[in-house]
CSV table of C-alpha atoms in Angstrom, one decimal:
chain,number,residue,atom,x,y,z
A,1,MET,CA,-1.8,4.0,-10.4
A,2,GLY,CA,-4.1,1.4,-9.0
A,3,ARG,CA,-3.0,-1.9,-7.3
A,4,SER,CA,-4.8,-4.1,-9.9
A,5,ARG,CA,-1.4,-4.5,-11.7
A,6,ARG,CA,1.9,-5.3,-10.2
A,7,THR,CA,4.8,-3.1,-11.1
A,8,ILE,CA,7.9,-4.3,-12.8
A,9,PRO,CA,10.1,-3.6,-9.7
A,10,GLU,CA,7.7,-5.7,-7.6
A,11,GLU,CA,7.8,-8.6,-10.2
A,12,LEU,CA,11.6,-8.4,-10.5
A,13,LEU,CA,11.9,-8.7,-6.7
A,14,LEU,CA,9.4,-11.6,-6.5
A,15,LEU,CA,11.4,-13.4,-9.3
A,16,ALA,CA,14.6,-13.0,-7.3
A,17,LEU,CA,13.0,-14.2,-4.0
A,18,ASP,CA,14.2,-17.8,-3.2
A,19,PRO,CA,11.2,-19.7,-1.7
A,20,ALA,CA,13.6,-22.2,0.0
A,21,THR,CA,15.8,-19.7,1.8
A,22,GLY,CA,13.6,-16.6,2.0
A,23,THR,CA,16.5,-14.5,0.6
A,24,THR,CA,17.0,-12.7,-2.7
A,25,ALA,CA,19.3,-13.9,-5.4
A,26,GLN,CA,21.9,-11.5,-6.7
A,27,PRO,CA,21.4,-8.9,-3.9
A,28,GLN,CA,24.1,-6.5,-5.0
A,29,SER,CA,23.0,-6.2,-8.7
A,30,LEU,CA,19.4,-6.4,-7.7
A,31,ASP,CA,19.4,-2.8,-6.3
A,32,LEU,CA,20.6,-1.7,-9.8
A,33,GLY,CA,17.9,-3.7,-11.5
A,34,LEU,CA,15.2,-2.2,-9.3
A,35,ALA,CA,16.4,1.3,-10.1
A,36,GLY,CA,16.2,0.4,-13.8
A,37,ALA,CA,12.8,-1.3,-13.3
A,38,GLN,CA,11.5,2.0,-11.8
A,39,LEU,CA,12.5,3.8,-15.0
A,40,VAL,CA,10.7,1.3,-17.2
A,41,GLU,CA,7.5,1.5,-15.0
A,42,LEU,CA,7.5,5.3,-15.1
A,43,ALA,CA,8.0,5.2,-18.9
A,44,LEU,CA,5.0,2.8,-19.3
A,45,ALA,CA,3.0,5.2,-17.1
A,46,GLY,CA,3.9,8.1,-19.4
A,47,ARG,CA,5.9,10.0,-16.8
A,48,ILE,CA,9.3,9.8,-18.5
A,49,ALA,CA,10.6,9.0,-21.9
A,50,PRO,CA,14.0,8.1,-23.4
A,51,ASP,CA,16.0,10.8,-25.1
A,52,GLY,CA,18.9,9.0,-26.7
A,53,ASP,CA,20.7,7.4,-23.7
A,54,ARG,CA,19.1,9.9,-21.4
A,55,ILE,CA,15.8,9.9,-19.4
A,56,ALA,CA,13.5,13.0,-19.6
A,57,VAL,CA,10.5,13.7,-17.4
A,58,VAL,CA,7.6,14.4,-19.6
A,59,MET,CA,4.7,14.4,-17.1
A,60,PRO,CA,5.7,15.1,-13.4
A,61,ARG,CA,2.2,14.2,-12.1
A,62,PRO,CA,2.5,11.5,-9.3
A,63,THR,CA,1.5,8.0,-10.2
A,64,GLY,CA,0.0,7.2,-6.8
A,65,ASP,CA,2.7,4.6,-6.0
A,66,PRO,CA,5.0,6.1,-3.3
A,67,THR,CA,8.2,4.3,-4.4
A,68,LEU,CA,7.8,5.3,-8.0
A,69,ASP,CA,6.7,8.8,-7.1
A,70,SER,CA,9.9,9.2,-5.0
A,71,ALA,CA,12.0,8.3,-8.0
A,72,LEU,CA,9.9,10.6,-10.3
A,73,GLU,CA,10.4,13.5,-8.0
A,74,LEU,CA,14.2,13.0,-7.9
A,75,LEU,CA,14.3,12.9,-11.7
A,76,ARG,CA,12.2,16.1,-11.8
A,77,ARG,CA,14.6,17.9,-9.5
A,78,ARG,CA,17.5,17.2,-11.9
A,79,GLY,CA,15.9,19.7,-14.2
A,80,SER,CA,17.4,18.2,-17.4
A,81,PRO,CA,17.5,14.7,-18.9
A,82,VAL,CA,19.8,12.4,-17.0
A,83,ARG,CA,21.8,9.5,-18.5
A,84,ALA,CA,20.3,6.2,-17.6
A,85,VAL,CA,23.7,4.9,-16.5
A,86,HIS,CA,24.2,7.9,-14.2
A,87,TRP,CA,20.8,7.4,-12.6
A,88,ILE,CA,21.1,3.6,-12.1
A,89,GLY,CA,24.7,3.9,-11.0
A,90,GLY,CA,23.9,6.6,-8.5
A,91,PRO,CA,23.7,6.0,-4.7
A,92,ARG,CA,20.9,3.7,-3.7
A,93,LEU,CA,20.1,3.6,0.0
A,94,GLY,CA,18.7,0.0,0.3
A,95,LEU,CA,16.3,0.0,-2.6
A,96,ARG,CA,16.0,-3.8,-2.3
A,97,GLN,CA,15.0,-3.4,1.4
A,98,ILE,CA,12.6,-0.6,0.5
A,99,TYR,CA,10.8,-2.8,-1.9
A,100,LEU,CA,10.8,-5.8,0.4
A,101,ALA,CA,9.1,-3.6,3.0
A,102,HIS,CA,6.8,-2.3,0.3
A,103,LEU,CA,5.8,-5.9,-0.7
A,104,GLU,CA,5.2,-6.7,2.9
A,105,ARG,CA,2.8,-3.7,3.3
A,106,CYS,CA,1.0,-4.8,0.1
A,107,GLY,CA,0.6,-8.3,1.5
A,108,MET,CA,2.7,-10.0,-1.2
A,109,VAL,CA,5.3,-11.3,1.3
A,110,HIS,CA,5.6,-11.7,5.0
A,111,ALA,CA,8.8,-11.4,7.1
A,112,VAL,CA,10.1,-14.3,9.1
A,113,ALA,CA,12.5,-13.3,11.9
A,114,GLY,CA,15.4,-15.7,12.7
A,115,GLN,CA,19.0,-15.8,13.8
A,116,MET,CA,22.3,-16.6,12.1
A,117,CYS,CA,24.6,-18.8,14.2
A,118,GLY,CA,22.2,-18.4,17.0
A,119,VAL,CA,23.3,-14.8,17.6
A,120,LEU,CA,22.9,-12.5,14.6
A,121,PRO,CA,19.3,-11.5,13.9
A,122,THR,CA,18.1,-12.2,10.3
A,123,THR,CA,14.9,-11.6,8.4
A,124,ARG,CA,13.7,-13.9,5.6
A,125,TYR,CA,10.8,-13.2,3.3
A,126,GLN,CA,8.2,-15.7,2.1
A,127,ALA,CA,5.7,-15.0,-0.6
A,128,THR,CA,2.2,-15.0,0.8
A,129,ASP,CA,0.8,-16.3,-2.5
A,130,THR,CA,3.1,-18.5,-4.5
A,131,ALA,CA,0.7,-18.4,-7.4
A,132,ILE,CA,1.8,-14.8,-8.1
A,133,SER,CA,5.4,-15.9,-8.5
A,134,ARG,CA,4.4,-18.9,-10.6
A,135,GLU,CA,2.4,-16.6,-12.9
A,136,ILE,CA,5.3,-14.2,-13.4
A,137,ARG,CA,7.7,-17.1,-14.1
A,138,ALA,CA,5.2,-18.7,-16.5
A,139,ARG,CA,5.1,-15.5,-18.6
A,140,LEU,CA,8.9,-15.6,-18.9
A,141,ASP,CA,8.9,-19.3,-19.7
A,142,SER,CA,6.2,-18.8,-22.4
A,143,ALA,CA,8.2,-16.0,-24.1
A,144,ILE,CA,11.3,-18.2,-24.0
A,145,ARG,CA,9.7,-21.4,-25.2
A,146,THR,CA,7.4,-20.0,-27.9
A,147,GLY,CA,9.6,-17.3,-29.4
A,148,VAL,CA,6.5,-15.1,-29.8
A,149,PRO,CA,7.4,-11.5,-29.0
A,150,PRO,CA,6.2,-10.8,-25.5
A,151,ASP,CA,4.3,-7.7,-24.3
A,152,PRO,CA,6.4,-4.7,-23.2
A,153,ARG,CA,6.2,-5.5,-19.5
A,154,THR,CA,7.3,-9.1,-19.9
A,155,ALA,CA,10.1,-8.1,-22.3
A,156,ALA,CA,11.4,-5.4,-19.9
A,157,LEU,CA,11.2,-7.9,-17.0
A,158,ALA,CA,13.2,-10.4,-19.0
A,159,ALA,CA,15.8,-7.8,-20.0
A,160,LEU,CA,16.3,-6.8,-16.3
A,161,ALA,CA,16.3,-10.4,-15.1
A,162,HIS,CA,19.1,-11.1,-17.5
A,163,ALA,CA,20.9,-7.8,-16.6
A,164,VAL,CA,21.1,-8.5,-12.9
A,165,GLY,CA,22.1,-12.2,-13.4
A,166,LEU,CA,18.9,-13.9,-12.5
A,167,GLY,CA,19.2,-16.2,-15.5
A,168,LYS,CA,21.3,-18.7,-13.6
A,169,HIS,CA,18.9,-18.6,-10.7
A,170,LEU,CA,15.8,-19.2,-12.8
A,171,TYR,CA,17.4,-21.6,-15.3
A,172,PRO,CA,20.4,-23.2,-13.6
A,173,GLY,CA,23.0,-25.6,-14.9
A,174,ASN,CA,23.8,-26.9,-18.4
A,175,GLU,CA,20.2,-27.8,-19.0
A,176,GLY,CA,19.2,-24.1,-18.6
A,177,ARG,CA,21.9,-22.7,-20.9
A,178,SER,CA,19.6,-22.4,-23.9
A,179,SER,CA,16.9,-20.7,-21.8
A,180,ARG,CA,19.4,-18.3,-20.4
A,181,SER,CA,20.4,-17.4,-23.9
A,182,ARG,CA,16.8,-16.9,-25.0
A,183,LEU,CA,16.2,-14.7,-21.9
A,184,ARG,CA,19.1,-12.5,-23.0
A,185,ASP,CA,17.6,-12.3,-26.6
A,186,LEU,CA,14.3,-10.9,-25.2
A,187,ILE,CA,16.1,-7.6,-24.6
A,188,ARG,CA,15.5,-6.5,-28.1
A,189,HIS,CA,11.7,-6.6,-27.8
A,190,ASP,CA,11.4,-3.5,-25.6
A,191,PRO,CA,13.5,-0.4,-26.3
A,192,MET,CA,13.2,1.1,-22.9
A,193,GLY,CA,13.8,-2.2,-21.2
A,194,GLY,CA,16.8,-2.7,-23.4
A,195,LEU,CA,18.1,0.8,-22.6
A,196,VAL,CA,18.0,0.3,-18.8
A,197,ALA,CA,19.2,-3.3,-19.0
A,198,HIS,CA,22.3,-2.3,-20.8
A,199,ALA,CA,22.8,0.6,-18.4
A,200,VAL,CA,22.6,-1.9,-15.5
A,201,MET,CA,25.2,-4.1,-17.1
A,202,ASP,CA,27.4,-1.1,-17.9
A,203,VAL,CA,27.4,-0.1,-14.2
A,204,GLN,CA,28.3,-3.6,-13.1
A,205,ASN,CA,31.1,-3.8,-15.7
A,206,GLY,CA,32.5,-0.5,-14.5
A,207,VAL,CA,32.0,1.2,-17.9
A,208,ALA,CA,32.9,4.9,-17.7
A,209,ALA,CA,29.8,7.0,-17.6
A,210,GLN,CA,31.1,9.4,-20.3
A,211,PRO,CA,29.8,8.6,-23.8
A,212,ARG,CA,32.4,6.8,-26.0
A,213,ARG,CA,32.7,9.6,-28.5
A,214,GLU,CA,33.2,12.1,-25.7
A,215,ARG,CA,35.9,9.9,-24.2
A,216,ALA,CA,37.7,9.8,-27.5
A,217,ALA,CA,37.6,13.5,-27.9
A,218,ALA,CA,38.8,14.1,-24.4
A,219,ALA,CA,41.7,11.6,-24.7
A,220,PRO,CA,45.1,13.2,-25.0
A,221,ALA,CA,46.7,13.3,-28.4
A,222,SER,CA,49.3,10.7,-29.2
A,223,ALA,CA,52.8,11.7,-28.2
A,224,PRO,CA,54.8,13.1,-31.1
A,225,ALA,CA,57.8,11.2,-32.4
A,226,PRO,CA,61.2,12.0,-30.8
A,227,ALA,CA,62.3,13.9,-33.8
A,228,ALA,CA,59.1,16.0,-33.8
A,229,ARG,CA,59.6,16.7,-30.1
A,230,ALA,CA,63.1,17.9,-30.7
A,231,THR,CA,62.1,20.1,-33.6
A,232,ALA,CA,59.3,21.6,-31.5
A,233,ALA,CA,61.6,22.2,-28.6
A,234,SER,CA,64.3,24.0,-30.5
A,235,GLY,CA,62.3,25.7,-33.2
A,236,LEU,CA,64.9,24.5,-35.8
A,237,PRO,CA,64.9,21.5,-38.1
A,238,LEU,CA,67.1,18.6,-37.1
A,239,GLN,CA,70.4,18.3,-38.9
A,240,PRO,CA,71.5,15.0,-40.3
A,241,ARG,CA,74.0,13.1,-38.3
A,242,ARG,CA,77.5,13.2,-39.6
A,243,GLY,CA,79.0,10.2,-41.1
A,244,ALA,CA,76.7,7.5,-42.5
A,245,PRO,CA,74.2,9.7,-44.3
A,246,MET,CA,76.9,11.8,-46.0
A,247,ALA,CA,78.9,8.7,-47.0
A,248,ARG,CA,75.8,7.2,-48.6
A,249,ALA,CA,75.3,10.4,-50.5
A,250,GLY,CA,78.9,10.3,-51.7
A,251,ALA,CA,78.7,6.7,-52.8
A,252,ALA,CA,75.7,7.5,-54.9
A,253,HIS,CA,77.8,9.7,-57.0
């Protein structure tokens, strides 16, 4: 995969980078979003394909991008299709930091060392070419403003931006409410982007990884009524209580 085109993980991270502070918005959920963005990029490269809510490797040949190829190799080692929510919710050892270092090596950002409270070392990241970030943002703005279905890359980027909570960073306040709503609606324009975006949100919401119908099948049967429990325990039918039932029967005659 050549470097003439930025990958979706790279663009998602550049979108999240705050030029004023040099930090990334939504750092916790961003790791999940980057894992999902890798899946979309690998799908666009023809290396993986969705199989229901699972991801299957269809071509294990490396892409030439080290970060993507690492993910592809891990998927290949699974041996069978893996659920997107399992993959995205799995352990991620600093995927955001890995991509920040990757962007620095590619010359898209540069690190700025500093200190917090004059003691703790910190690292901020500044885009080396703000025109790149503006171009990415302009694509999202155009899709939101015009309502024209975007290309698959832009649709997937919009879906992931919404899933990780970047909407309030990109379109803040009450004036950005309609734009945030339209950003969410762009999910439907790319099936793979929608699949991973929903998986990202499911992980954040703590949704059980087991499919709903499997959870229903595995749920214990409802407890039997007290009478049924007593019948089952004794093996004999329950006898009517003395008194009231018999009196009612006599009154009927």
